Amino acid sequence: MAAMARPLPPDFPIRSQLLARLYDEQRRAGWIAPGFADAIARELRLPVAEVWEAATSYADFRSAPLIGDEVRCAGLSCQLARGAFAEMPSEASHCLFRCYDAPATGGEEPFPAPMVRQAGPLLAPDITNTDRLNAARRLGRDAALNAVAESGLRGRGGAYFPVGTKWRAALEERRPIALVVNAEEGEPGVFKDRALLSLAPRRVVEGIAIAAFILEPAVIVVFANGQADPAVRSLEEALDIAEPQLDVAIVRGGGGYVLGEESALLNALEGRRPVPRTKPPYPVQSGLFGMPTVVNNIETFANLSVHFGDVPGFRTRGTPETPGTKILSVSGRVRLPGAYEVPLGVSLRKVVEQSGPAVAGEVAVLAGGPSGGFLSAGHLDVPLQPGILHATGAMLGAGGIVVLDAPGDIRDAALAMARFNAEESCGKCTPCREGTPRLYDLLAAGDVDGIDGLAEVIQFGSLCGLGQMAPGPVRSALHFWPGVFA
Ligand code: SF4
């Protein structure tokens, strides 16, 4: 069996070993005991308070042993499948990332191929050659970078920042670059990176190789979700047979929605508490241990492989501003949950209809997960493209689509999102730390008059996207279905 983790370079500061040591201990013992924290603090020459500060920031690390041996998923689609939004016990997981198999219990599994409901170039059968890497090599570094920029490829992690612009900014620093491959995928309801890694790992690895050819990074690190063993094993197998070989470290995480913010992820890699950094400087200027750092998502790397193999084909899908496809993770009240690879710009209604809604009332959608918002049946004709889909909060984000029954599911679903955001707030800034639990309390009590003002404070006073977008599900639910909170 593959090791599923590969160490960071030995010349990295010793504190960078902290996350790996915590992860190993959690896997071995099932929790982080005080004696272990003391020992690891001595070994890594850190104050023990810093060890606890990091250890207690990850959702999957426990400071007490787990009681019982079954972990149940508390994600929205699993709660819908159970037919109850009861308070979940402490051993519940925020998401087991098997929303296509709701209600999920236990651990992760390799993504099942039949759950690819619609495949495009990303989810097509995996590649067996290195034609696309060879195409980049034939162009040379500068021309290959120009090709990335001119293709119009945008990152697929949720922010859709132009890839060529990000890479140029890092290269302009004229210092050794760190390349970080984001396979953390910690948003409840999203499983598309797991699908890619399970079914097309060589496409992902070729994308990493193309990036490595252009950026010539001093270090390549894959930050992989701590639960995603089958997907990571598949990646390791693809790395093992890659030609030429890539020197890649694999670091496993401990969960946490805030790790979707790239500077929080870099802090985690450095063995610090995983909280977002104040910007500027941006990671491309000063990221992992001060190196110019490029962070891109798994799906972005897979797109690189597609793009270099078929530039005209890449641009014929999607829109002129956002070419290509997007893998959606569709779940909830549908007969055909799973991964749908669609051209950017396709209407949400078409996706919902393909997935076979199974609702008693009207269809509603949660788009963009806990940072997104709800859409009513009358607003499903929006094209799925980067940015806001509706002013109250719905957005494409990482491509999580949960189909709901309206109005029956709306109150519980909005409360579930509000509670999730409150629990996942890292606590660094006051509007988010104090505001998100208050938002949940007001909604739960039906005391909606003060919500708009509070939502504005959270949105505009928070440091990172988690706080800034947290009011979306609440605001959109109140906008479309005010009666359900009376
Ligand atoms: S907005 Fe929330 S999650 Fe983001 S830094 Fe502030 S407290 Fe942390």
Short mmCIF file of N, CA, C and O and ligand atoms in Angstrom, two decimals, residues 258 261 273-277 421 424-434 436 458 461-468, ligand 1:
data_model
loop_
_atom_site.label_atom_id
_atom_site.label_comp_id
_atom_site.label_asym_id
_atom_site.label_seq_id
_atom_site.Cartn_x
_atom_site.Cartn_y
_atom_site.Cartn_z
N VAL A 258 -11.81 26.73 6.56
CA VAL A 258 -11.02 27.95 6.35
C VAL A 258 -9.77 27.66 5.52
O VAL A 258 -9.17 28.57 4.94
N GLU A 261 -8.96 29.08 2.12
CA GLU A 261 -8.26 30.36 1.95
C GLU A 261 -6.77 30.03 1.90
O GLU A 261 -6.23 29.41 2.81
N ARG A 273 -0.91 27.83 13.40
CA ARG A 273 -2.36 27.77 13.46
C ARG A 273 -2.92 28.15 12.08
O ARG A 273 -2.50 29.17 11.50
N PRO A 274 -3.84 27.35 11.54
CA PRO A 274 -4.32 27.60 10.18
C PRO A 274 -5.33 28.74 10.12
O PRO A 274 -6.54 28.50 10.04
N VAL A 275 -4.85 29.94 10.13
CA VAL A 275 -5.72 31.11 10.01
C VAL A 275 -5.24 31.96 8.83
O VAL A 275 -4.04 31.96 8.50
N PRO A 276 -6.16 32.67 8.18
CA PRO A 276 -5.74 33.52 7.05
C PRO A 276 -4.77 34.61 7.49
O PRO A 276 -4.83 35.10 8.63
N ARG A 277 -3.89 34.99 6.56
CA ARG A 277 -2.96 36.08 6.81
C ARG A 277 -3.56 37.39 6.29
O ARG A 277 -4.37 37.38 5.36
N ASN A 421 -20.98 27.71 9.49
CA ASN A 421 -20.08 28.86 9.39
C ASN A 421 -19.63 29.32 10.78
O ASN A 421 -18.47 29.70 10.97
N GLU A 424 -17.03 26.90 12.01
CA GLU A 424 -15.79 26.88 11.24
C GLU A 424 -15.03 28.21 11.28
O GLU A 424 -13.89 28.29 10.80
N SER A 425 -15.63 29.25 11.84
CA SER A 425 -14.91 30.52 11.98
C SER A 425 -13.63 30.26 12.76
O SER A 425 -13.65 29.63 13.82
N CYS A 426 -12.51 30.74 12.23
CA CYS A 426 -11.24 30.46 12.92
C CYS A 426 -11.05 31.36 14.12
O CYS A 426 -10.16 31.14 14.93
N GLY A 427 -11.85 32.41 14.25
CA GLY A 427 -11.81 33.26 15.43
C GLY A 427 -10.82 34.41 15.35
O GLY A 427 -10.69 35.17 16.31
N LYS A 428 -10.15 34.57 14.23
CA LYS A 428 -9.11 35.60 14.17
C LYS A 428 -9.71 37.02 14.24
O LYS A 428 -9.12 37.90 14.84
N CYS A 429 -10.84 37.21 13.57
CA CYS A 429 -11.39 38.58 13.58
C CYS A 429 -12.78 38.61 14.21
O CYS A 429 -13.58 37.69 14.04
N THR A 430 -13.04 39.70 14.91
CA THR A 430 -14.23 39.79 15.77
C THR A 430 -15.55 39.70 15.02
O THR A 430 -16.45 38.98 15.46
N PRO A 431 -15.74 40.40 13.90
CA PRO A 431 -17.06 40.35 13.26
C PRO A 431 -17.48 38.93 12.90
O PRO A 431 -18.65 38.57 13.04
N CYS A 432 -16.53 38.13 12.45
CA CYS A 432 -16.85 36.75 12.07
C CYS A 432 -16.98 35.88 13.33
O CYS A 432 -17.94 35.13 13.48
N ARG A 433 -16.01 35.99 14.24
CA ARG A 433 -16.02 35.13 15.44
C ARG A 433 -17.28 35.33 16.26
O ARG A 433 -17.92 34.37 16.70
N GLU A 434 -17.63 36.59 16.51
CA GLU A 434 -18.78 36.90 17.35
C GLU A 434 -20.08 36.96 16.54
O GLU A 434 -21.16 36.67 17.05
N THR A 436 -21.00 35.38 13.54
CA THR A 436 -21.63 34.21 12.92
C THR A 436 -22.46 33.39 13.92
O THR A 436 -23.57 32.96 13.56
N ILE A 458 -20.77 41.60 9.45
CA ILE A 458 -19.95 40.39 9.21
C ILE A 458 -19.33 40.44 7.82
O ILE A 458 -18.14 40.19 7.63
N GLY A 461 -16.78 43.51 7.63
CA GLY A 461 -15.76 43.64 8.66
C GLY A 461 -14.85 42.42 8.79
O GLY A 461 -13.91 42.45 9.56
N SER A 462 -15.14 41.36 8.03
CA SER A 462 -14.37 40.13 8.19
C SER A 462 -13.14 40.11 7.28
O SER A 462 -13.15 40.70 6.20
N LEU A 463 -12.13 39.40 7.74
CA LEU A 463 -10.85 39.39 7.03
C LEU A 463 -10.87 38.52 5.78
O LEU A 463 -10.31 38.87 4.74
N CYS A 464 -11.52 37.36 5.85
CA CYS A 464 -11.42 36.43 4.72
C CYS A 464 -12.80 36.06 4.20
O CYS A 464 -13.83 36.42 4.77
N GLY A 465 -12.79 35.28 3.13
CA GLY A 465 -14.02 34.92 2.45
C GLY A 465 -15.00 34.17 3.33
O GLY A 465 -16.21 34.28 3.14
N LEU A 466 -14.50 33.40 4.31
CA LEU A 466 -15.43 32.64 5.15
C LEU A 466 -16.41 33.59 5.84
O LEU A 466 -17.62 33.41 5.79
N GLY A 467 -15.87 34.63 6.47
CA GLY A 467 -16.75 35.60 7.14
C GLY A 467 -17.51 36.46 6.14
O GLY A 467 -18.71 36.69 6.29
N GLN A 468 -16.80 36.89 5.11
CA GLN A 468 -17.43 37.80 4.14
C GLN A 468 -18.64 37.16 3.45
O GLN A 468 -19.60 37.85 3.12
S1 SF4 B 1 -13.34 35.98 8.56
FE1 SF4 B 1 -13.68 34.31 10.06
S2 SF4 B 1 -12.55 32.59 9.21
FE2 SF4 B 1 -11.79 34.44 8.18
S3 SF4 B 1 -10.04 35.15 9.40
FE3 SF4 B 1 -11.82 36.19 10.24
S4 SF4 B 1 -12.50 34.83 11.91
FE4 SF4 B 1 -11.15 33.64 10.62
#
